[in-house]
Every structure is written in structure tokens, then in C-alpha cells.
Amino acid sequence: MNIIIAENYADMSEIAAGIIAKTVIEKPNAVLGLATGTSPIGTYKKLIEYYNNKLISFKNAHTVNLDEYVGLPEEHEQSYHYFMRDILFNHIDVKPENVHIPCGLGDDLEANCRGYERILKQNPTDLQLLGIGSNGHIGFNEPHTPFKSYTHIVELTERTRHDNARLFGFVGSVPKQAITMGIVGICHAKKILILASGSNKADAVHDMVCGDISEHCPASILQLHSDATLVVDKEAASKLDESAISQSV
Ligand code: GLP
């Protein structure tokens, strides 16, 4: 894994936006795998800045998001559909028909999962942006999700629901289930870009980079990816072994 230690959140965001911008410049019709959460917000702001300065365009790009809560309508302020429109899509020239986010609504969620797998097959991801949960989850693939998982419905752990409660006001309003791209879909991306900032991510970052490759830490599978880059601020990198940093390629 290539590891880039950033000074702080702003620095991390600028480095990550640079990597994504390069992908879109080199391949204007790139498929970008996008993530929600606090980690990528600064990156998205930078990309909007580059777009406004006419340095990049998303008019031929396609996007596939990682996940969505089950049961939240798209207009709900905490849905990932709303988040993506609010934080990114409303501010750039990506075509709505080229945007894909898993659907957590309806009576047949298994059909939604199968439908999303078809979308992923039609849109092989060039670059997958990821955050990491404090328990090592990627997307909403919680600890002990089989590495061979495809898009599926997940029961969120109490830890994840507590982590995300800050956005909902209180934990009782955080949905108990989500639909998420599986580990297989994530790892199929040609390039993976992982963001982590803050001391509450230090253990997860350590386990992802230096720990055993184990379903206990879903992100640890990324050690096996041939082109994975971690951009991490100093606090989140604080528990990394020196050897992991110096061996980083
Ligand atoms: C959320 C999302 C993940 C995200 C992670 C970290 O629950 N499902 O895709 O990467 O948790 O979130 P944050 O960046 O806010 O710490």
C-alpha cells in the first residue's frame, strides 16, 4: 500500500483531490467510486473548486456510490442520496443519468442488491474513494463480512450507529440496516484511494495497514490490492509501525 502522510485534514483533502482530478483528466469518462462521511467532504470541496476554475469536468464521468441506509427516502437529509447531491453533484456537471447510488427503499431489497451488481458490471470502477470506519469497515461492510461479499443488506453494528449518531441527533434515529457494495465490488476498482483523519481512526488505520489480513478488519483486504493509496493525517497515522511507512510503495 502506498501511504501518504498529510499534515492535517486540509492537506489530506488537497492531495486526494489531486489524485482524483488526475484520473478524470487522463480519462474523462472515468468511473469514480464515491464515498460519504466526513472524510471526503474536503476532497469534494476541492474538486468543486477545480471544476469552477475550469481545470476539470465531470460531464463524461460516471459515478457509483458505496452505500445507502435502508428506509431513508432520497429527500431525507441524512440519506446518502441527499448528501451526495448537497456536497458534490449539485455543484459539478456530472449528468444525473450517470450517477448511481444503491437504493435502500422498497419491498424487495435483494432485488435492489442484484440490480446494483448489474450497474457495477456495466461501470467498472477506475478509482474507488474510501473512508474507513473506526471499526475498520469500508462502505458499510462491517467486521466479519466475508471478503467474498457482493452488494448486500447489512445490520449496522452498535459502534457504527453510535459513530453516525452525531449526524442524526441521537442514536435511536440511525437506521439499523444499510445496503452496501460488497468487498468484491470495492476491490475490483483499478485504483483505491483511502482517506483517514483524526485520532479516532488510528487503531483502524493500524489494523488495516499493519494487522493480519482478516475479516475482523474488512479494510485489511486492501493490503492485497495492487494499487491502493492511503492518504492519512498525522493523528490517524499515529499508530502505524515505522516499518509500514518506510516500506510504503
Ligand atoms: C460511514 C460510511 C463509510 C464511511 C465511514 C467513515 O458509516 N458508510 O462509507 O467511510 O463510515 O465515516 P467518516 O468519514 O464520517 O468518519
Coordinates of C-alpha atoms and ligand atoms in Angstrom, one line a residue:
M1 CA 0.0 0.0 0.0
N2 CA 1.2 3.5 -0.9
I3 CA 1.0 5.7 2.2
I4 CA 1.0 9.5 2.1
I5 CA 1.1 11.2 5.5
A6 CA -0.7 14.6 5.3
E7 CA -0.2 17.4 7.8
N8 CA -3.9 17.8 8.5
Y9 CA -7.4 17.3 7.1
A10 CA -7.0 20.2 4.6
D11 CA -3.7 18.8 3.3
M12 CA -5.2 15.3 3.1
S13 CA -8.2 16.7 1.1
E14 CA -5.9 18.5 -1.3
I15 CA -3.7 15.5 -2.0
A16 CA -6.8 13.3 -2.5
A17 CA -8.5 15.8 -4.8
G18 CA -5.3 16.0 -6.9
I19 CA -5.3 12.2 -7.4
I20 CA -9.0 12.2 -8.4
A21 CA -8.5 15.2 -10.7
K22 CA -5.6 13.4 -12.4
T23 CA -7.8 10.4 -13.1
V24 CA -10.6 12.5 -14.6
I25 CA -8.1 14.5 -16.8
E26 CA -6.4 11.3 -18.1
K27 CA -9.8 9.6 -18.6
P28 CA -12.7 12.0 -18.9
N29 CA -15.2 9.1 -19.0
A30 CA -13.7 7.5 -15.8
V31 CA -16.0 5.7 -13.4
L32 CA -15.5 7.1 -10.0
G33 CA -16.5 5.1 -6.9
L34 CA -17.6 7.6 -4.3
A35 CA -17.9 7.6 -0.6
T36 CA -19.9 9.5 2.0
G37 CA -19.0 10.5 5.5
T38 CA -16.9 13.4 6.9
S39 CA -13.6 12.1 5.5
P40 CA -14.2 13.0 1.8
I41 CA -16.1 16.3 2.3
G42 CA -12.9 18.5 2.0
T43 CA -11.9 16.5 -1.1
Y44 CA -15.2 17.1 -2.8
K45 CA -14.9 20.9 -2.0
K46 CA -11.5 20.9 -3.7
L47 CA -12.9 19.1 -6.7
I48 CA -15.7 21.7 -7.0
E49 CA -13.1 24.4 -6.8
Y50 CA -11.1 22.8 -9.7
Y51 CA -14.3 22.4 -11.6
N52 CA -15.3 26.1 -11.1
N53 CA -11.8 27.1 -12.2
K54 CA -12.3 25.0 -15.4
L55 CA -9.5 22.7 -14.6
I56 CA -11.7 19.6 -14.7
S57 CA -15.1 18.5 -16.0
F58 CA -17.3 15.6 -15.0
K59 CA -19.6 15.8 -18.0
N60 CA -18.5 12.4 -19.3
A61 CA -17.7 10.8 -15.9
H62 CA -19.8 8.1 -14.2
T63 CA -20.2 7.6 -10.5
V64 CA -21.0 4.6 -8.3
N65 CA -21.5 5.2 -4.6
L66 CA -20.7 2.7 -1.9
D67 CA -23.8 2.6 0.2
E68 CA -27.1 3.9 1.5
Y69 CA -29.2 3.5 4.6
V70 CA -32.2 1.2 4.4
G71 CA -35.6 3.0 4.7
L72 CA -34.5 6.6 4.3
P73 CA -36.2 8.5 1.4
E74 CA -33.8 10.3 -1.0
E75 CA -35.0 13.7 0.3
H76 CA -34.1 12.7 3.9
E77 CA -31.2 15.0 5.0
Q78 CA -29.2 12.1 6.3
S79 CA -29.7 9.8 3.3
Y80 CA -26.6 9.4 1.2
H81 CA -28.5 10.4 -1.9
Y82 CA -29.1 13.8 -0.3
F83 CA -25.6 14.0 1.0
M84 CA -24.1 13.4 -2.5
R85 CA -26.4 16.0 -4.2
D86 CA -25.7 18.5 -1.4
I87 CA -22.0 18.1 -1.1
L88 CA -21.0 17.3 -4.7
F89 CA -23.4 16.6 -7.5
N90 CA -25.3 19.9 -7.4
H91 CA -22.1 21.8 -7.8
I92 CA -20.5 20.0 -10.8
D93 CA -21.5 19.0 -14.3
V94 CA -21.9 15.2 -13.8
K95 CA -25.0 14.0 -15.7
P96 CA -27.8 12.7 -13.4
E97 CA -28.2 9.6 -15.5
N98 CA -24.5 8.8 -15.0
V99 CA -24.9 8.9 -11.2
H100 CA -25.6 5.6 -9.3
I101 CA -26.3 5.1 -5.6
P102 CA -27.7 1.9 -4.1
C103 CA -31.4 2.1 -3.3
G104 CA -32.4 1.2 0.3
L105 CA -36.1 1.5 -0.4
G106 CA -38.8 -0.9 -1.5
D107 CA -40.2 -4.4 -0.6
D108 CA -37.5 -6.4 -2.4
L109 CA -34.1 -5.2 -1.1
E110 CA -32.4 -8.4 -2.5
A111 CA -33.6 -7.3 -6.0
N112 CA -32.0 -3.8 -5.3
C113 CA -28.8 -5.6 -4.5
R114 CA -28.8 -7.6 -7.7
G115 CA -29.7 -4.5 -9.7
Y116 CA -26.7 -2.7 -8.2
E117 CA -24.4 -5.5 -9.1
R118 CA -25.6 -5.2 -12.7
I119 CA -24.8 -1.5 -12.6
L120 CA -21.3 -2.2 -11.2
K121 CA -20.7 -4.7 -14.0
Q122 CA -21.6 -2.1 -16.6
N123 CA -19.5 0.5 -14.9
P124 CA -16.1 -1.0 -13.9
T125 CA -14.6 1.4 -11.4
D126 CA -11.4 3.3 -12.3
L127 CA -10.9 4.8 -8.9
Q128 CA -12.7 4.0 -5.7
L129 CA -12.6 6.6 -2.9
L130 CA -13.0 5.1 0.6
G131 CA -13.2 6.3 4.2
I132 CA -12.7 3.9 7.0
G133 CA -15.0 3.3 10.0
S134 CA -13.4 3.3 13.5
N135 CA -14.1 -0.5 13.5
G136 CA -12.3 -1.0 10.2
H137 CA -15.4 -1.1 8.0
I138 CA -15.3 0.0 4.4
G139 CA -18.5 1.1 2.7
F140 CA -20.9 -0.5 5.3
N141 CA -19.0 -3.8 5.2
E142 CA -18.8 -4.3 9.0
P143 CA -16.3 -6.6 10.7
H144 CA -16.7 -10.3 9.8
T145 CA -18.3 -9.5 6.4
P146 CA -17.0 -12.3 4.1
F147 CA -14.3 -11.0 1.8
K148 CA -16.2 -12.6 -1.0
S149 CA -19.3 -10.4 -0.5
Y150 CA -21.2 -8.7 -3.3
T151 CA -23.8 -5.9 -2.8
H152 CA -25.8 -6.9 0.2
I153 CA -28.0 -5.7 3.1
V154 CA -26.1 -5.3 6.4
E155 CA -27.2 -5.0 10.0
L156 CA -25.2 -2.0 11.3
T157 CA -23.1 -2.5 14.4
E158 CA -23.9 -0.5 17.5
R159 CA -20.5 1.1 17.2
T160 CA -21.2 2.3 13.7
R161 CA -24.7 3.6 14.7
H162 CA -23.1 5.5 17.6
D163 CA -20.4 6.9 15.4
N164 CA -23.0 8.1 12.9
A165 CA -25.4 9.3 15.6
R166 CA -23.7 12.7 15.6
L167 CA -25.3 13.4 12.2
F168 CA -28.8 12.2 13.2
G169 CA -29.0 13.9 16.6
F170 CA -29.5 10.7 18.6
V171 CA -28.7 7.1 18.1
G172 CA -32.3 6.0 18.0
S173 CA -32.8 7.7 14.6
V174 CA -29.9 6.0 12.9
P175 CA -31.2 3.2 10.7
K176 CA -30.4 -0.3 11.7
Q177 CA -29.7 -1.6 8.2
A178 CA -27.9 -0.4 5.1
I179 CA -27.3 -1.6 1.5
T180 CA -23.6 -1.7 0.7
M181 CA -21.3 -2.5 -2.2
G182 CA -19.5 -5.7 -1.2
I183 CA -15.8 -6.2 -0.7
V184 CA -15.6 -7.8 -4.1
G185 CA -17.0 -4.8 -5.8
I186 CA -14.7 -2.4 -3.9
C187 CA -11.6 -4.5 -4.7
H188 CA -12.5 -4.7 -8.4
A189 CA -11.6 -1.0 -8.7
K190 CA -8.4 -0.4 -10.7
K191 CA -7.2 2.1 -8.1
I192 CA -8.2 2.6 -4.5
L193 CA -7.8 5.8 -2.5
I194 CA -8.5 5.6 1.2
L195 CA -8.8 8.7 3.4
A196 CA -8.4 8.8 7.2
S197 CA -8.1 11.6 9.6
G198 CA -8.3 12.1 13.4
S199 CA -7.1 10.1 16.3
N200 CA -10.3 8.0 16.5
K201 CA -9.2 6.3 13.3
A202 CA -5.6 5.5 14.4
D203 CA -6.4 1.9 15.6
A204 CA -8.4 1.1 12.4
V205 CA -5.6 2.5 10.2
H206 CA -3.1 0.5 12.1
D207 CA -5.1 -2.7 11.7
M208 CA -5.8 -2.0 8.0
V209 CA -2.1 -1.5 7.2
C210 CA -0.1 -3.5 9.8
G211 CA -2.6 -6.1 11.0
D212 CA -3.4 -9.5 9.8
I213 CA -5.5 -9.7 6.6
S214 CA -8.7 -10.8 8.4
E215 CA -12.4 -10.4 8.1
H216 CA -12.2 -9.0 11.6
C217 CA -10.9 -5.8 9.9
P218 CA -12.6 -5.5 6.5
A219 CA -10.2 -2.8 5.3
S220 CA -7.2 -5.1 5.8
I221 CA -8.1 -6.8 2.5
L222 CA -6.7 -3.6 0.8
Q223 CA -3.2 -4.8 1.6
L224 CA -3.7 -7.2 -1.3
H225 CA -4.8 -4.6 -3.8
S226 CA -2.2 -3.8 -6.4
D227 CA -2.9 -0.1 -6.5
A228 CA -4.1 1.2 -3.1
T229 CA -3.1 4.6 -1.8
L230 CA -3.8 5.7 1.8
V231 CA -3.8 9.5 2.5
V232 CA -3.8 9.9 6.2
D233 CA -3.3 12.8 8.5
K234 CA -0.7 12.7 11.3
E235 CA -3.2 11.8 14.0
A236 CA -4.8 8.9 12.2
A237 CA -1.2 7.7 11.2
S238 CA 0.0 7.9 14.8
K239 CA -0.2 4.1 15.5
L240 CA 1.3 3.0 12.2
D241 CA 4.6 1.0 12.6
E242 CA 7.6 2.9 11.3
S243 CA 8.4 -0.1 9.0
A244 CA 5.0 0.2 7.3
I245 CA 5.6 3.8 6.5
S246 CA 9.2 3.3 5.2
Q247 CA 8.1 0.2 3.1
S248 CA 5.2 2.0 1.6
V249 CA 5.5 2.0 -2.2
Ligands
GLP1 C1 -19.7 5.6 7.3 C2 -19.8 5.2 5.8 C3 -18.5 4.8 5.2 C4 -17.5 5.9 5.7 C5 -17.3 5.6 7.2 C6 -16.4 6.7 7.9 O1 -20.5 4.8 8.1 N1 -20.7 4.1 5.5 O2 -18.5 4.8 3.8 O3 -16.3 5.8 5.1 O4 -18.5 5.4 7.9 O5 -17.1 7.9 8.0 P1 -16.4 9.2 8.4 O6 -15.6 9.6 7.2 O7 -17.5 10.2 8.7 O8 -15.6 9.0 9.6

